[in-house]
Amino acid sequence: DATQWLIQQNFADKHRICIYGASYGAYAALMGSVKEPDLYQCAIGNVGVYDLNKMVTDDAQGYYRSVDVRVYALTLGLKNLDDISPSMKAHKIKAEVLLGAGREDDTAPPIHTERMRDAILKAGGSVDTVVYEGEGHGNYLLKNQIDWANRVLDFLDRNIGAAATVKP
């Protein structure tokens, strides 16, 4: 709604909208591009969980075992998780996508990023993906922080243009 309002008020160019998020925000960014496929020219997800069934039932890394599955049953329900999993809805994504992950991430294991990438490619979409060795849930090594920042800037330049400005 906020994005639509910004467009209506001429604060944003409807042809130059990208959505970005990390962790839960990565899930939200990809789910946003599923729910509003014509709104976004690009979407960026970093260290995200994109398959809620995998998060709840097939947690190889152990992070989610500390959270009782009953919490998921109360908040998400344990049925129809595919309906709210971006990796299961990749065929609806029209935006260009950039995904990042850390190989040692036990909060959002890189299998989520890999499955999201594979689903987008299978659907005929476009996706750039990087999985950083030696990283967990975020980039802590300076070389990876710089690489990710440059990837994001290059991706934005290619997809919404380098001359982004804010209208008065």
PDB file of C-alpha atoms in Angstrom:
ATOM      1  CA  ASP A   1       0.000   0.000   0.000  1.00  0.00           C
ATOM      2  CA  ALA A   2       2.813   2.404   0.859  1.00  0.00           C
ATOM      3  CA  THR A   3       4.474   1.798  -2.498  1.00  0.00           C
ATOM      4  CA  GLN A   4       1.208   2.397  -4.344  1.00  0.00           C
ATOM      5  CA  TRP A   5       0.702   5.613  -2.365  1.00  0.00           C
ATOM      6  CA  LEU A   6       4.224   6.821  -3.239  1.00  0.00           C
ATOM      7  CA  ILE A   7       3.535   6.151  -6.917  1.00  0.00           C
ATOM      8  CA  GLN A   8       0.163   7.937  -6.774  1.00  0.00           C
ATOM      9  CA  GLN A   9       1.787  10.953  -5.098  1.00  0.00           C
ATOM     10  CA  ASN A  10       4.514  11.029  -7.795  1.00  0.00           C
ATOM     11  CA  PHE A  11       7.239  10.351  -5.228  1.00  0.00           C
ATOM     12  CA  ALA A  12       8.182   7.083  -6.955  1.00  0.00           C
ATOM     13  CA  ASP A  13       8.426   6.022 -10.583  1.00  0.00           C
ATOM     14  CA  LYS A  14       6.226   2.957 -11.092  1.00  0.00           C
ATOM     15  CA  HIS A  15       8.741   1.657 -13.646  1.00  0.00           C
ATOM     16  CA  ARG A  16      11.623   1.738 -11.168  1.00  0.00           C
ATOM     17  CA  ILE A  17      10.442  -0.148  -8.076  1.00  0.00           C
ATOM     18  CA  CYS A  18      12.593  -2.777  -6.383  1.00  0.00           C
ATOM     19  CA  ILE A  19      11.913  -4.599  -3.121  1.00  0.00           C
ATOM     20  CA  TYR A  20      14.741  -5.663  -0.771  1.00  0.00           C
ATOM     21  CA  GLY A  21      14.838  -7.558   2.491  1.00  0.00           C
ATOM     22  CA  ALA A  22      17.086  -9.657   4.700  1.00  0.00           C
ATOM     23  CA  SER A  23      16.099 -12.549   6.964  1.00  0.00           C
ATOM     24  CA  TYR A  24      12.299 -12.259   7.424  1.00  0.00           C
ATOM     25  CA  GLY A  25      12.507  -9.258   5.088  1.00  0.00           C
ATOM     26  CA  ALA A  26      13.922 -11.538   2.383  1.00  0.00           C
ATOM     27  CA  TYR A  27      10.876 -13.762   2.722  1.00  0.00           C
ATOM     28  CA  ALA A  28       8.658 -10.658   2.588  1.00  0.00           C
ATOM     29  CA  ALA A  29      10.467  -9.299  -0.483  1.00  0.00           C
ATOM     30  CA  LEU A  30      10.049 -12.507  -2.452  1.00  0.00           C
ATOM     31  CA  MET A  31       6.477 -13.011  -1.259  1.00  0.00           C
ATOM     32  CA  GLY A  32       5.787  -9.393  -2.233  1.00  0.00           C
ATOM     33  CA  SER A  33       7.019 -10.124  -5.742  1.00  0.00           C
ATOM     34  CA  VAL A  34       4.705 -13.163  -5.816  1.00  0.00           C
ATOM     35  CA  LYS A  35       1.662 -11.216  -4.606  1.00  0.00           C
ATOM     36  CA  GLU A  36       2.309  -8.072  -6.701  1.00  0.00           C
ATOM     37  CA  PRO A  37       4.098  -9.375  -9.813  1.00  0.00           C
ATOM     38  CA  ASP A  38       3.438  -6.221 -11.849  1.00  0.00           C
ATOM     39  CA  LEU A  39       4.595  -3.794  -9.162  1.00  0.00           C
ATOM     40  CA  TYR A  40       8.279  -4.698  -8.878  1.00  0.00           C
ATOM     41  CA  GLN A  41      10.969  -4.601 -11.544  1.00  0.00           C
ATOM     42  CA  CYS A  42      13.357  -6.374  -9.202  1.00  0.00           C
ATOM     43  CA  ALA A  43      13.494  -8.171  -5.866  1.00  0.00           C
ATOM     44  CA  ILE A  44      16.434  -8.819  -3.559  1.00  0.00           C
ATOM     45  CA  GLY A  45      16.466 -11.408  -0.795  1.00  0.00           C
ATOM     46  CA  ASN A  46      19.399 -11.962   1.554  1.00  0.00           C
ATOM     47  CA  VAL A  47      19.585 -14.841   4.064  1.00  0.00           C
ATOM     48  CA  GLY A  48      15.908 -15.692   3.686  1.00  0.00           C
ATOM     49  CA  VAL A  49      13.594 -18.613   4.356  1.00  0.00           C
ATOM     50  CA  TYR A  50      11.468 -19.254   1.285  1.00  0.00           C
ATOM     51  CA  ASP A  51       9.969 -22.701   1.930  1.00  0.00           C
ATOM     52  CA  LEU A  52       7.881 -22.810   5.113  1.00  0.00           C
ATOM     53  CA  ASN A  53       7.288 -26.569   4.893  1.00  0.00           C
ATOM     54  CA  LYS A  54      11.027 -27.102   4.926  1.00  0.00           C
ATOM     55  CA  MET A  55      11.402 -24.672   7.822  1.00  0.00           C
ATOM     56  CA  VAL A  56       8.834 -26.511   9.933  1.00  0.00           C
ATOM     57  CA  THR A  57       9.316 -30.152   8.957  1.00  0.00           C
ATOM     58  CA  ASP A  58      12.768 -30.680   7.489  1.00  0.00           C
ATOM     59  CA  ASP A  59      15.111 -28.557   9.559  1.00  0.00           C
ATOM     60  CA  ALA A  60      18.462 -30.246   9.025  1.00  0.00           C
ATOM     61  CA  GLN A  61      20.407 -27.493  10.792  1.00  0.00           C
ATOM     62  CA  GLY A  62      18.484 -27.632  14.060  1.00  0.00           C
ATOM     63  CA  TYR A  63      17.703 -23.927  14.539  1.00  0.00           C
ATOM     64  CA  TYR A  64      13.938 -24.298  14.457  1.00  0.00           C
ATOM     65  CA  ARG A  65      13.892 -27.300  16.796  1.00  0.00           C
ATOM     66  CA  SER A  66      14.220 -24.811  19.634  1.00  0.00           C
ATOM     67  CA  VAL A  67      10.861 -23.358  18.618  1.00  0.00           C
ATOM     68  CA  ASP A  68       7.998 -25.683  19.403  1.00  0.00           C
ATOM     69  CA  VAL A  69       6.085 -26.705  16.286  1.00  0.00           C
ATOM     70  CA  ARG A  70       2.935 -25.803  18.228  1.00  0.00           C
ATOM     71  CA  VAL A  71       3.946 -22.147  17.839  1.00  0.00           C
ATOM     72  CA  TYR A  72       3.849 -22.598  14.064  1.00  0.00           C
ATOM     73  CA  ALA A  73       0.536 -24.377  14.314  1.00  0.00           C
ATOM     74  CA  LEU A  74      -0.905 -21.389  16.182  1.00  0.00           C
ATOM     75  CA  THR A  75       0.645 -18.653  14.036  1.00  0.00           C
ATOM     76  CA  LEU A  76       0.906 -20.123  10.534  1.00  0.00           C
ATOM     77  CA  GLY A  77      -1.073 -23.299  10.729  1.00  0.00           C
ATOM     78  CA  LEU A  78       0.646 -26.417   9.484  1.00  0.00           C
ATOM     79  CA  LYS A  79      -1.501 -26.903   6.390  1.00  0.00           C
ATOM     80  CA  ASN A  80      -1.179 -25.164   3.048  1.00  0.00           C
ATOM     81  CA  LEU A  81       2.271 -23.785   3.827  1.00  0.00           C
ATOM     82  CA  ASP A  82       3.040 -24.013   0.117  1.00  0.00           C
ATOM     83  CA  ASP A  83       0.485 -21.244  -0.412  1.00  0.00           C
ATOM     84  CA  ILE A  84       2.625 -18.844   1.645  1.00  0.00           C
ATOM     85  CA  SER A  85       6.040 -20.083   0.475  1.00  0.00           C
ATOM     86  CA  PRO A  86       7.617 -17.988  -2.290  1.00  0.00           C
ATOM     87  CA  SER A  87       9.619 -20.947  -3.604  1.00  0.00           C
ATOM     88  CA  MET A  88       6.345 -22.732  -4.339  1.00  0.00           C
ATOM     89  CA  LYS A  89       4.955 -19.661  -6.146  1.00  0.00           C
ATOM     90  CA  ALA A  90       8.024 -18.733  -8.208  1.00  0.00           C
ATOM     91  CA  HIS A  91       6.031 -19.025 -11.446  1.00  0.00           C
ATOM     92  CA  LYS A  92       4.201 -15.821 -10.443  1.00  0.00           C
ATOM     93  CA  ILE A  93       7.384 -13.749 -10.123  1.00  0.00           C
ATOM     94  CA  LYS A  94       8.021 -11.390 -13.038  1.00  0.00           C
ATOM     95  CA  ALA A  95      10.777  -9.347 -11.379  1.00  0.00           C
ATOM     96  CA  GLU A  96      14.481  -9.904 -11.799  1.00  0.00           C
ATOM     97  CA  VAL A  97      15.787 -11.489  -8.578  1.00  0.00           C
ATOM     98  CA  LEU A  98      19.038 -11.345  -6.601  1.00  0.00           C
ATOM     99  CA  LEU A  99      19.540 -13.838  -3.774  1.00  0.00           C
ATOM    100  CA  GLY A 100      22.299 -14.076  -1.175  1.00  0.00           C
ATOM    101  CA  ALA A 101      23.044 -16.586   1.572  1.00  0.00           C
ATOM    102  CA  GLY A 102      25.734 -17.730   3.976  1.00  0.00           C
ATOM    103  CA  ARG A 103      26.935 -21.317   3.634  1.00  0.00           C
ATOM    104  CA  GLU A 104      27.007 -21.800   7.439  1.00  0.00           C
ATOM    105  CA  ASP A 105      23.679 -20.069   8.143  1.00  0.00           C
ATOM    106  CA  ASP A 106      21.670 -22.159  10.596  1.00  0.00           C
ATOM    107  CA  THR A 107      18.892 -19.560  10.918  1.00  0.00           C
ATOM    108  CA  ALA A 108      18.018 -19.497   7.212  1.00  0.00           C
ATOM    109  CA  PRO A 109      19.983 -22.442   5.798  1.00  0.00           C
ATOM    110  CA  PRO A 110      21.253 -21.888   2.234  1.00  0.00           C
ATOM    111  CA  ILE A 111      19.040 -24.712   0.969  1.00  0.00           C
ATOM    112  CA  HIS A 112      16.228 -22.129   1.027  1.00  0.00           C
ATOM    113  CA  THR A 113      18.158 -19.821  -1.295  1.00  0.00           C
ATOM    114  CA  GLU A 114      19.128 -22.715  -3.540  1.00  0.00           C
ATOM    115  CA  ARG A 115      15.533 -23.953  -3.761  1.00  0.00           C
ATOM    116  CA  MET A 116      14.267 -20.424  -4.445  1.00  0.00           C
ATOM    117  CA  ARG A 117      16.874 -20.029  -7.214  1.00  0.00           C
ATOM    118  CA  ASP A 118      15.973 -23.386  -8.733  1.00  0.00           C
ATOM    119  CA  ALA A 119      12.235 -22.629  -8.623  1.00  0.00           C
ATOM    120  CA  ILE A 120      12.723 -19.278 -10.364  1.00  0.00           C
ATOM    121  CA  LEU A 121      14.906 -20.850 -13.048  1.00  0.00           C
ATOM    122  CA  LYS A 122      12.441 -23.718 -13.545  1.00  0.00           C
ATOM    123  CA  ALA A 123       9.678 -21.143 -14.021  1.00  0.00           C
ATOM    124  CA  GLY A 124      11.755 -19.387 -16.689  1.00  0.00           C
ATOM    125  CA  GLY A 125      12.630 -16.414 -14.512  1.00  0.00           C
ATOM    126  CA  SER A 126      15.902 -14.596 -14.036  1.00  0.00           C
ATOM    127  CA  VAL A 127      17.936 -14.847 -10.828  1.00  0.00           C
ATOM    128  CA  ASP A 128      21.466 -14.007  -9.695  1.00  0.00           C
ATOM    129  CA  THR A 129      22.591 -15.973  -6.657  1.00  0.00           C
ATOM    130  CA  VAL A 130      25.588 -15.964  -4.356  1.00  0.00           C
ATOM    131  CA  VAL A 131      26.257 -18.203  -1.369  1.00  0.00           C
ATOM    132  CA  TYR A 132      29.165 -16.940   0.717  1.00  0.00           C
ATOM    133  CA  GLU A 133      31.510 -19.504   2.221  1.00  0.00           C
ATOM    134  CA  GLY A 134      32.404 -18.818   5.842  1.00  0.00           C
ATOM    135  CA  GLU A 135      29.279 -16.738   6.501  1.00  0.00           C
ATOM    136  CA  GLY A 136      26.243 -17.374   8.655  1.00  0.00           C
ATOM    137  CA  HIS A 137      23.088 -15.282   8.964  1.00  0.00           C
ATOM    138  CA  GLY A 138      24.542 -12.143   7.411  1.00  0.00           C
ATOM    139  CA  ASN A 139      27.837 -11.014   5.972  1.00  0.00           C
ATOM    140  CA  TYR A 140      30.469 -10.409   8.624  1.00  0.00           C
ATOM    141  CA  LEU A 141      33.648 -10.733   6.572  1.00  0.00           C
ATOM    142  CA  LEU A 142      34.587  -7.375   5.040  1.00  0.00           C
ATOM    143  CA  LYS A 143      35.331  -8.919   1.626  1.00  0.00           C
ATOM    144  CA  ASN A 144      31.797 -10.363   1.536  1.00  0.00           C
ATOM    145  CA  GLN A 145      30.187  -7.128   2.743  1.00  0.00           C
ATOM    146  CA  ILE A 146      31.910  -5.278  -0.093  1.00  0.00           C
ATOM    147  CA  ASP A 147      31.055  -7.962  -2.644  1.00  0.00           C
ATOM    148  CA  TRP A 148      27.368  -8.016  -1.606  1.00  0.00           C
ATOM    149  CA  ALA A 149      27.118  -4.210  -1.654  1.00  0.00           C
ATOM    150  CA  ASN A 150      28.621  -4.129  -5.156  1.00  0.00           C
ATOM    151  CA  ARG A 151      26.305  -6.909  -6.347  1.00  0.00           C
ATOM    152  CA  VAL A 152      23.272  -5.035  -5.019  1.00  0.00           C
ATOM    153  CA  LEU A 153      24.356  -1.748  -6.614  1.00  0.00           C
ATOM    154  CA  ASP A 154      25.103  -3.414  -9.962  1.00  0.00           C
ATOM    155  CA  PHE A 155      21.778  -5.267  -9.819  1.00  0.00           C
ATOM    156  CA  LEU A 156      19.860  -2.057  -9.098  1.00  0.00           C
ATOM    157  CA  ASP A 157      21.725  -0.233 -11.862  1.00  0.00           C
ATOM    158  CA  ARG A 158      20.783  -2.956 -14.371  1.00  0.00           C
ATOM    159  CA  ASN A 159      17.155  -3.194 -13.315  1.00  0.00           C
ATOM    160  CA  ILE A 160      15.965   0.254 -12.272  1.00  0.00           C
ATOM    161  CA  GLY A 161      18.768   2.515 -13.463  1.00  0.00           C
ATOM    162  CA  ALA A 162      21.758   4.191 -11.924  1.00  0.00           C
ATOM    163  CA  ALA A 163      20.250   7.676 -11.864  1.00  0.00           C
ATOM    164  CA  ALA A 164      17.655   7.098  -9.165  1.00  0.00           C
ATOM    165  CA  THR A 165      16.426  10.382  -7.718  1.00  0.00           C
ATOM    166  CA  VAL A 166      13.757  11.478  -5.295  1.00  0.00           C
ATOM    167  CA  LYS A 167      11.168  13.861  -6.706  1.00  0.00           C
ATOM    168  CA  PRO A 168      10.464  16.971  -4.603  1.00  0.00           C
TER     169      PRO A 168
END
